[in-house]
């Protein structure tokens, strides 16, 4: 496995390999969720490139960026064991080489949900992902549905800009207690973790309600919010039910919809979602 730190070297690596290349962009602190993307990338491509880059441009607060977990040695050993060919891990100075003045803004999809709570976040994501696409030139790029809005934004960017890459969204991997795996979970206290479990449980309630023929968004949202309010020290940011394509709020679940929850627990922002459909 090659560990590559510069843009020049990753371009060289790309020019030397033939066949399909799968890219898995990450911010490191890898867990089984990331590794599920790596596994599929390995099945579908001749070469796997994983990027590890904690992207300052997508963090609102400097302290969140500074305290984001970094576990490079463990990450590299997991990727080596998984048969990854190249790990691209530039530092911020290398990635942005001074100042990047270009921004990529996907309208509409980014002004709500995570975008409302984290202004500029998706512009930062789009900038770094498009740079990674240009450097690695992958045939396929793997993203988790765990960050559903991110998947929609990137799909839109790729379509709008005719980027020659196929986006492959992958299912959310969860812990035994239902909590979606996240690099940030390691910061949860024991009681915080108890509270955080209300998030997947609320999504399960929603799934059950829809399965039982309840399609009123108002009613379903209220039920989910009520369940979340039973968790100690869980500050709910939003519970939204939106159209899967446009991310616009729905009144009724009469088409494929995303149920999205964001909440803060132990100062950690947790997000999760569920895809539902009445059909
Ligand atoms: P991150 O390192 O948090 O930026 O995540 C890198 C990629 O892994 C993103 O496409 C995430 O959506 C995906 N990912 C993170 N957590 C999970 C999970 N629990 N299951 C599946 N994919 C995930």
mmCIF file of C-alpha atoms and ligand atoms in Angstrom:
data_model
loop_
_atom_site.group_PDB
_atom_site.id
_atom_site.type_symbol
_atom_site.label_atom_id
_atom_site.label_comp_id
_atom_site.label_asym_id
_atom_site.label_seq_id
_atom_site.Cartn_x
_atom_site.Cartn_y
_atom_site.Cartn_z
ATOM 1 C CA UNK A 1 0.000 0.000 0.000
ATOM 2 C CA UNK A 2 1.364 3.396 -0.957
ATOM 3 C CA UNK A 3 0.892 6.334 1.383
ATOM 4 C CA UNK A 4 0.871 9.449 -0.750
ATOM 5 C CA UNK A 5 1.065 12.972 0.629
ATOM 6 C CA UNK A 6 1.335 15.282 -2.356
ATOM 7 C CA UNK A 7 -0.910 16.157 -5.266
ATOM 8 C CA UNK A 8 1.903 15.470 -7.701
ATOM 9 C CA UNK A 9 2.434 11.959 -6.353
ATOM 10 C CA UNK A 10 -1.241 11.032 -6.393
ATOM 11 C CA UNK A 11 -1.432 12.172 -10.036
ATOM 12 C CA UNK A 12 1.612 10.018 -10.793
ATOM 13 C CA UNK A 13 0.034 7.037 -9.037
ATOM 14 C CA UNK A 14 -3.134 7.498 -11.100
ATOM 15 C CA UNK A 15 -1.223 7.702 -14.351
ATOM 16 C CA UNK A 16 0.581 4.440 -13.560
ATOM 17 C CA UNK A 17 -2.452 2.246 -12.760
ATOM 18 C CA UNK A 18 -4.808 0.837 -15.332
ATOM 19 C CA UNK A 19 -8.320 -0.524 -14.981
ATOM 20 C CA UNK A 20 -11.054 0.842 -12.757
ATOM 21 C CA UNK A 21 -10.204 2.989 -9.768
ATOM 22 C CA UNK A 22 -12.546 3.356 -6.793
ATOM 23 C CA UNK A 23 -12.144 6.341 -4.461
ATOM 24 C CA UNK A 24 -13.342 6.421 -0.853
ATOM 25 C CA UNK A 25 -13.031 9.958 0.549
ATOM 26 C CA UNK A 26 -12.799 10.073 4.364
ATOM 27 C CA UNK A 27 -11.675 12.260 7.216
ATOM 28 C CA UNK A 28 -10.010 9.310 8.949
ATOM 29 C CA UNK A 29 -10.718 7.905 12.442
ATOM 30 C CA UNK A 30 -11.915 4.948 10.449
ATOM 31 C CA UNK A 31 -14.576 2.504 11.611
ATOM 32 C CA UNK A 32 -16.609 -0.327 10.124
ATOM 33 C CA UNK A 33 -18.825 2.177 8.261
ATOM 34 C CA UNK A 34 -15.854 3.490 6.304
ATOM 35 C CA UNK A 35 -14.541 -0.020 5.820
ATOM 36 C CA UNK A 36 -17.846 -1.143 4.285
ATOM 37 C CA UNK A 37 -17.274 1.452 1.548
ATOM 38 C CA UNK A 38 -13.715 0.207 1.102
ATOM 39 C CA UNK A 39 -14.968 -3.397 0.807
ATOM 40 C CA UNK A 40 -17.426 -2.553 -1.954
ATOM 41 C CA UNK A 41 -14.831 -0.390 -3.694
ATOM 42 C CA UNK A 42 -12.547 -3.440 -3.684
ATOM 43 C CA UNK A 43 -15.235 -5.636 -5.212
ATOM 44 C CA UNK A 44 -16.081 -3.180 -7.977
ATOM 45 C CA UNK A 45 -12.663 -1.863 -9.008
ATOM 46 C CA UNK A 46 -9.162 -2.931 -9.929
ATOM 47 C CA UNK A 47 -7.587 -0.407 -7.544
ATOM 48 C CA UNK A 48 -8.779 1.302 -4.372
ATOM 49 C CA UNK A 49 -7.689 4.736 -3.284
ATOM 50 C CA UNK A 50 -8.768 6.012 0.138
ATOM 51 C CA UNK A 51 -8.250 9.646 1.019
ATOM 52 C CA UNK A 52 -7.807 10.764 4.612
ATOM 53 C CA UNK A 53 -8.117 14.504 4.930
ATOM 54 C CA UNK A 54 -9.726 16.464 7.735
ATOM 55 C CA UNK A 55 -10.910 19.281 5.536
ATOM 56 C CA UNK A 56 -10.726 22.650 7.318
ATOM 57 C CA UNK A 57 -13.038 24.200 4.709
ATOM 58 C CA UNK A 58 -16.024 22.175 5.827
ATOM 59 C CA UNK A 59 -15.775 22.967 9.534
ATOM 60 C CA UNK A 60 -17.607 25.979 10.911
ATOM 61 C CA UNK A 61 -15.691 26.203 14.145
ATOM 62 C CA UNK A 62 -11.932 26.032 14.566
ATOM 63 C CA UNK A 63 -12.288 24.067 17.793
ATOM 64 C CA UNK A 64 -14.451 21.399 16.136
ATOM 65 C CA UNK A 65 -11.733 21.049 13.490
ATOM 66 C CA UNK A 66 -8.957 20.934 16.089
ATOM 67 C CA UNK A 67 -10.673 18.307 18.229
ATOM 68 C CA UNK A 68 -11.835 16.085 15.362
ATOM 69 C CA UNK A 69 -10.461 12.587 16.169
ATOM 70 C CA UNK A 70 -7.272 11.604 14.357
ATOM 71 C CA UNK A 71 -6.062 7.981 14.522
ATOM 72 C CA UNK A 72 -3.656 7.744 11.603
ATOM 73 C CA UNK A 73 -1.668 4.640 12.632
ATOM 74 C CA UNK A 74 -4.791 2.559 13.257
ATOM 75 C CA UNK A 75 -6.343 3.864 10.027
ATOM 76 C CA UNK A 76 -3.346 2.872 7.933
ATOM 77 C CA UNK A 77 -3.205 -0.587 9.421
ATOM 78 C CA UNK A 78 -6.939 -1.159 8.755
ATOM 79 C CA UNK A 79 -6.535 0.009 5.165
ATOM 80 C CA UNK A 80 -3.466 -2.159 4.641
ATOM 81 C CA UNK A 81 -5.396 -5.208 5.910
ATOM 82 C CA UNK A 82 -8.282 -4.345 3.571
ATOM 83 C CA UNK A 83 -6.013 -4.467 0.529
ATOM 84 C CA UNK A 84 -6.126 -0.763 -0.306
ATOM 85 C CA UNK A 85 -3.648 0.273 -3.014
ATOM 86 C CA UNK A 86 -3.153 3.943 -2.235
ATOM 87 C CA UNK A 87 -3.913 6.202 0.704
ATOM 88 C CA UNK A 88 -3.887 9.871 -0.170
ATOM 89 C CA UNK A 89 -3.313 11.945 2.951
ATOM 90 C CA UNK A 90 -2.176 15.472 2.163
ATOM 91 C CA UNK A 91 -2.007 18.192 4.800
ATOM 92 C CA UNK A 92 -4.112 21.330 4.382
ATOM 93 C CA UNK A 93 -1.199 23.373 3.038
ATOM 94 C CA UNK A 94 -0.588 20.803 0.318
ATOM 95 C CA UNK A 95 -4.256 20.401 -0.538
ATOM 96 C CA UNK A 96 -5.033 24.087 -0.881
ATOM 97 C CA UNK A 97 -1.530 25.323 -1.687
ATOM 98 C CA UNK A 98 -1.969 28.686 -0.058
ATOM 99 C CA UNK A 99 -5.423 29.872 -0.957
ATOM 100 C CA UNK A 100 -8.157 28.377 -3.056
ATOM 101 C CA UNK A 101 -10.379 31.172 -4.312
ATOM 102 C CA UNK A 102 -12.852 29.003 -6.167
ATOM 103 C CA UNK A 103 -15.993 27.867 -4.453
ATOM 104 C CA UNK A 104 -18.550 25.349 -5.612
ATOM 105 C CA UNK A 105 -22.040 26.050 -4.379
ATOM 106 C CA UNK A 106 -24.888 23.664 -5.084
ATOM 107 C CA UNK A 107 -27.988 25.829 -4.746
ATOM 108 C CA UNK A 108 -31.198 24.827 -2.917
ATOM 109 C CA UNK A 109 -30.022 21.456 -1.660
ATOM 110 C CA UNK A 110 -27.469 23.068 0.647
ATOM 111 C CA UNK A 111 -29.465 25.832 2.333
ATOM 112 C CA UNK A 112 -31.448 23.544 4.636
ATOM 113 C CA UNK A 113 -30.917 20.767 7.180
ATOM 114 C CA UNK A 114 -27.146 20.471 7.767
ATOM 115 C CA UNK A 115 -26.575 23.495 5.538
ATOM 116 C CA UNK A 116 -28.785 25.685 7.747
ATOM 117 C CA UNK A 117 -26.941 24.685 10.910
ATOM 118 C CA UNK A 118 -23.486 24.629 9.336
ATOM 119 C CA UNK A 119 -23.236 27.557 6.885
ATOM 120 C CA UNK A 120 -20.604 26.974 4.206
ATOM 121 C CA UNK A 121 -20.224 23.313 5.129
ATOM 122 C CA UNK A 122 -21.323 21.919 1.774
ATOM 123 C CA UNK A 123 -19.295 24.452 -0.210
ATOM 124 C CA UNK A 124 -16.266 23.082 1.653
ATOM 125 C CA UNK A 125 -17.329 19.505 0.944
ATOM 126 C CA UNK A 126 -17.892 20.203 -2.760
ATOM 127 C CA UNK A 127 -14.549 21.934 -3.109
ATOM 128 C CA UNK A 128 -12.561 19.131 -1.534
ATOM 129 C CA UNK A 129 -14.500 16.347 -3.257
ATOM 130 C CA UNK A 130 -14.095 17.941 -6.668
ATOM 131 C CA UNK A 131 -10.369 18.409 -6.041
ATOM 132 C CA UNK A 132 -10.126 14.734 -5.048
ATOM 133 C CA UNK A 133 -12.019 13.731 -8.200
ATOM 134 C CA UNK A 134 -9.647 15.796 -10.333
ATOM 135 C CA UNK A 135 -6.549 14.393 -8.658
ATOM 136 C CA UNK A 136 -7.547 10.728 -8.401
ATOM 137 C CA UNK A 137 -9.848 10.592 -11.453
ATOM 138 C CA UNK A 138 -11.821 7.672 -10.039
ATOM 139 C CA UNK A 139 -14.301 5.659 -12.070
ATOM 140 C CA UNK A 140 -16.438 5.170 -8.961
ATOM 141 C CA UNK A 141 -16.601 7.154 -5.731
ATOM 142 C CA UNK A 142 -18.137 5.736 -2.553
ATOM 143 C CA UNK A 143 -20.182 7.716 -0.030
ATOM 144 C CA UNK A 144 -22.330 6.668 2.920
ATOM 145 C CA UNK A 145 -26.088 7.281 3.108
ATOM 146 C CA UNK A 146 -25.366 8.132 6.729
ATOM 147 C CA UNK A 147 -24.658 11.600 5.296
ATOM 148 C CA UNK A 148 -27.691 11.552 3.024
ATOM 149 C CA UNK A 149 -27.732 15.267 2.236
ATOM 150 C CA UNK A 150 -24.051 15.055 1.305
ATOM 151 C CA UNK A 151 -24.848 12.229 -1.112
ATOM 152 C CA UNK A 152 -27.573 14.308 -2.777
ATOM 153 C CA UNK A 153 -25.361 17.396 -2.996
ATOM 154 C CA UNK A 154 -22.465 15.475 -4.523
ATOM 155 C CA UNK A 155 -24.725 13.653 -6.972
ATOM 156 C CA UNK A 156 -26.099 17.033 -8.055
ATOM 157 C CA UNK A 157 -22.617 18.557 -8.412
ATOM 158 C CA UNK A 158 -21.437 15.617 -10.505
ATOM 159 C CA UNK A 159 -24.513 15.823 -12.747
ATOM 160 C CA UNK A 160 -24.391 19.604 -13.100
ATOM 161 C CA UNK A 161 -20.667 19.713 -13.905
ATOM 162 C CA UNK A 162 -20.597 16.526 -16.024
ATOM 163 C CA UNK A 163 -17.926 15.017 -13.835
ATOM 164 C CA UNK A 164 -16.867 11.659 -15.266
ATOM 165 C CA UNK A 165 -17.364 9.636 -12.080
ATOM 166 C CA UNK A 166 -20.128 7.374 -10.871
ATOM 167 C CA UNK A 167 -21.313 8.049 -7.325
ATOM 168 C CA UNK A 168 -22.014 4.882 -5.369
ATOM 169 C CA UNK A 169 -24.011 5.550 -2.176
ATOM 170 C CA UNK A 170 -23.735 2.815 0.456
ATOM 171 C CA UNK A 171 -26.004 1.822 3.374
ATOM 172 C CA UNK A 172 -25.406 3.053 6.907
ATOM 173 C CA UNK A 173 -23.506 0.685 9.186
ATOM 174 C CA UNK A 174 -24.761 0.653 12.784
ATOM 175 C CA UNK A 175 -23.525 -0.539 16.149
ATOM 176 C CA UNK A 176 -25.393 -3.339 17.924
ATOM 177 C CA UNK A 177 -27.501 -0.773 19.790
ATOM 178 C CA UNK A 178 -28.613 0.821 16.511
ATOM 179 C CA UNK A 179 -26.465 3.951 16.715
ATOM 180 C CA UNK A 180 -24.994 4.812 13.322
ATOM 181 C CA UNK A 181 -21.215 4.456 13.429
ATOM 182 C CA UNK A 182 -19.449 7.793 13.388
ATOM 183 C CA UNK A 183 -15.907 8.921 14.067
ATOM 184 C CA UNK A 184 -17.411 11.324 16.590
ATOM 185 C CA UNK A 185 -19.107 8.602 18.695
ATOM 186 C CA UNK A 186 -15.894 7.934 20.636
ATOM 187 C CA UNK A 187 -16.439 11.273 22.402
ATOM 188 C CA UNK A 188 -19.795 10.213 23.869
ATOM 189 C CA UNK A 189 -20.035 9.591 27.616
ATOM 190 C CA UNK A 190 -21.886 6.487 28.820
ATOM 191 C CA UNK A 191 -25.028 8.484 29.554
ATOM 192 C CA UNK A 192 -24.597 10.419 26.283
ATOM 193 C CA UNK A 193 -24.540 7.156 24.425
ATOM 194 C CA UNK A 194 -27.766 6.079 26.166
ATOM 195 C CA UNK A 195 -29.370 9.309 24.987
ATOM 196 C CA UNK A 196 -27.944 9.020 21.481
ATOM 197 C CA UNK A 197 -29.631 5.647 21.067
ATOM 198 C CA UNK A 198 -32.963 7.494 21.028
ATOM 199 C CA UNK A 199 -32.074 8.722 17.531
ATOM 200 C CA UNK A 200 -32.123 5.331 15.741
ATOM 201 C CA UNK A 201 -35.011 4.306 17.984
ATOM 202 C CA UNK A 202 -37.004 7.333 16.800
ATOM 203 C CA UNK A 203 -36.233 6.384 13.203
ATOM 204 C CA UNK A 204 -37.430 2.857 13.915
ATOM 205 C CA UNK A 205 -40.694 4.265 15.258
ATOM 206 C CA UNK A 206 -41.111 6.215 12.034
ATOM 207 C CA UNK A 207 -40.415 3.123 9.957
ATOM 208 C CA UNK A 208 -43.004 1.202 11.950
ATOM 209 C CA UNK A 209 -45.588 3.968 11.586
ATOM 210 C CA UNK A 210 -45.128 4.129 7.814
ATOM 211 C CA UNK A 211 -45.328 0.350 7.605
ATOM 212 C CA UNK A 212 -48.631 0.598 9.488
ATOM 213 C CA UNK A 213 -49.974 2.996 6.870
ATOM 214 C CA UNK A 214 -49.370 6.322 8.631
ATOM 215 C CA UNK A 215 -48.291 8.842 5.995
ATOM 216 C CA UNK A 216 -48.982 12.186 7.698
ATOM 217 C CA UNK A 217 -45.639 13.919 8.149
ATOM 218 C CA UNK A 218 -46.963 16.130 10.938
ATOM 219 C CA UNK A 219 -48.079 13.166 13.004
ATOM 220 C CA UNK A 220 -44.987 11.098 12.354
ATOM 221 C CA UNK A 221 -42.664 14.009 13.158
ATOM 222 C CA UNK A 222 -44.463 14.686 16.413
ATOM 223 C CA UNK A 223 -44.098 11.061 17.426
ATOM 224 C CA UNK A 224 -40.371 11.067 16.640
ATOM 225 C CA UNK A 225 -39.821 14.359 18.504
ATOM 226 C CA UNK A 226 -41.747 13.032 21.497
ATOM 227 C CA UNK A 227 -39.518 9.979 21.599
ATOM 228 C CA UNK A 228 -36.365 12.094 21.363
ATOM 229 C CA UNK A 229 -37.572 14.348 24.165
ATOM 230 C CA UNK A 230 -37.372 11.327 26.467
ATOM 231 C CA UNK A 231 -33.590 11.341 26.153
ATOM 232 C CA UNK A 232 -31.631 13.208 28.779
ATOM 233 C CA UNK A 233 -29.352 15.990 27.530
ATOM 234 C CA UNK A 234 -30.157 15.410 23.880
ATOM 235 C CA UNK A 235 -30.686 18.717 22.120
ATOM 236 C CA UNK A 236 -32.658 18.137 18.935
ATOM 237 C CA UNK A 237 -31.658 20.394 16.034
ATOM 238 C CA UNK A 238 -34.160 19.058 13.523
ATOM 239 C CA UNK A 239 -36.443 16.200 12.641
ATOM 240 C CA UNK A 240 -37.404 16.599 8.992
ATOM 241 C CA UNK A 241 -39.181 14.488 6.431
ATOM 242 C CA UNK A 242 -38.222 15.541 2.921
ATOM 243 C CA UNK A 243 -38.455 14.483 -0.693
ATOM 244 C CA UNK A 244 -35.497 12.243 -1.519
ATOM 245 C CA UNK A 245 -34.573 14.183 -4.670
ATOM 246 C CA UNK A 246 -35.267 17.829 -3.838
ATOM 247 C CA UNK A 247 -34.855 17.636 -0.045
ATOM 248 C CA UNK A 248 -38.000 19.814 0.173
ATOM 249 C CA UNK A 249 -40.251 19.186 3.193
ATOM 250 C CA UNK A 250 -43.262 16.966 2.551
ATOM 251 C CA UNK A 251 -46.771 17.045 4.031
ATOM 252 C CA UNK A 252 -47.430 13.426 3.269
ATOM 253 C CA UNK A 253 -45.148 10.506 2.612
ATOM 254 C CA UNK A 254 -46.454 9.820 -0.873
ATOM 255 C CA UNK A 255 -43.091 9.264 -2.576
ATOM 256 C CA UNK A 256 -39.575 8.168 -1.602
ATOM 257 C CA UNK A 257 -38.696 10.322 1.396
ATOM 258 C CA UNK A 258 -35.843 10.853 3.806
ATOM 259 C CA UNK A 259 -36.435 11.144 7.501
ATOM 260 C CA UNK A 260 -33.495 13.089 8.898
ATOM 261 C CA UNK A 261 -32.561 13.736 12.496
ATOM 262 C CA UNK A 262 -29.789 15.931 13.858
ATOM 263 C CA UNK A 263 -29.169 16.290 17.567
ATOM 264 C CA UNK A 264 -26.395 17.394 19.877
ATOM 265 C CA UNK A 265 -25.283 15.207 22.743
ATOM 266 C CA UNK A 266 -22.186 15.737 24.915
ATOM 267 C CA UNK A 267 -21.372 18.666 22.581
ATOM 268 C CA UNK A 268 -21.220 16.227 19.672
ATOM 269 C CA UNK A 269 -23.372 16.712 16.611
ATOM 270 C CA UNK A 270 -25.041 13.446 15.624
ATOM 271 C CA UNK A 271 -26.966 12.884 12.409
ATOM 272 C CA UNK A 272 -28.908 9.921 11.161
ATOM 273 C CA UNK A 273 -31.606 9.229 8.619
ATOM 274 C CA UNK A 274 -33.926 6.676 7.153
ATOM 275 C CA UNK A 275 -35.269 6.214 3.671
ATOM 276 C CA UNK A 276 -39.037 5.566 3.644
ATOM 277 C CA UNK A 277 -41.627 5.176 0.967
ATOM 278 C CA UNK A 278 -45.372 4.666 0.947
ATOM 279 C CA UNK A 279 -45.120 2.609 -2.223
HETATM 280 P P1 LIG B 1 -16.243 10.892 7.173
HETATM 281 O O1 LIG B 1 -14.896 10.349 7.506
HETATM 282 O O2 LIG B 1 -17.135 11.049 8.365
HETATM 283 O O3 LIG B 1 -16.184 12.108 6.290
HETATM 284 O O4 LIG B 1 -16.949 9.776 6.297
HETATM 285 C C1 LIG B 1 -16.377 9.312 5.105
HETATM 286 C C2 LIG B 1 -17.419 8.531 4.350
HETATM 287 O O5 LIG B 1 -17.860 7.437 5.149
HETATM 288 C C3 LIG B 1 -18.671 9.369 4.040
HETATM 289 O O6 LIG B 1 -19.121 9.069 2.733
HETATM 290 C C4 LIG B 1 -19.634 8.923 5.092
HETATM 291 O O7 LIG B 1 -20.992 9.060 4.698
HETATM 292 C C5 LIG B 1 -19.263 7.448 5.227
HETATM 293 N N1 LIG B 1 -19.722 6.940 6.526
HETATM 294 C C6 LIG B 1 -19.537 7.511 7.743
HETATM 295 N N2 LIG B 1 -20.159 6.784 8.695
HETATM 296 C C7 LIG B 1 -20.755 5.751 8.055
HETATM 297 C C8 LIG B 1 -21.566 4.660 8.489
HETATM 298 N N3 LIG B 1 -21.900 4.494 9.770
HETATM 299 N N4 LIG B 1 -22.015 3.786 7.558
HETATM 300 C C9 LIG B 1 -21.680 3.950 6.238
HETATM 301 N N5 LIG B 1 -20.927 4.953 5.770
HETATM 302 C C10 LIG B 1 -20.469 5.853 6.667
#
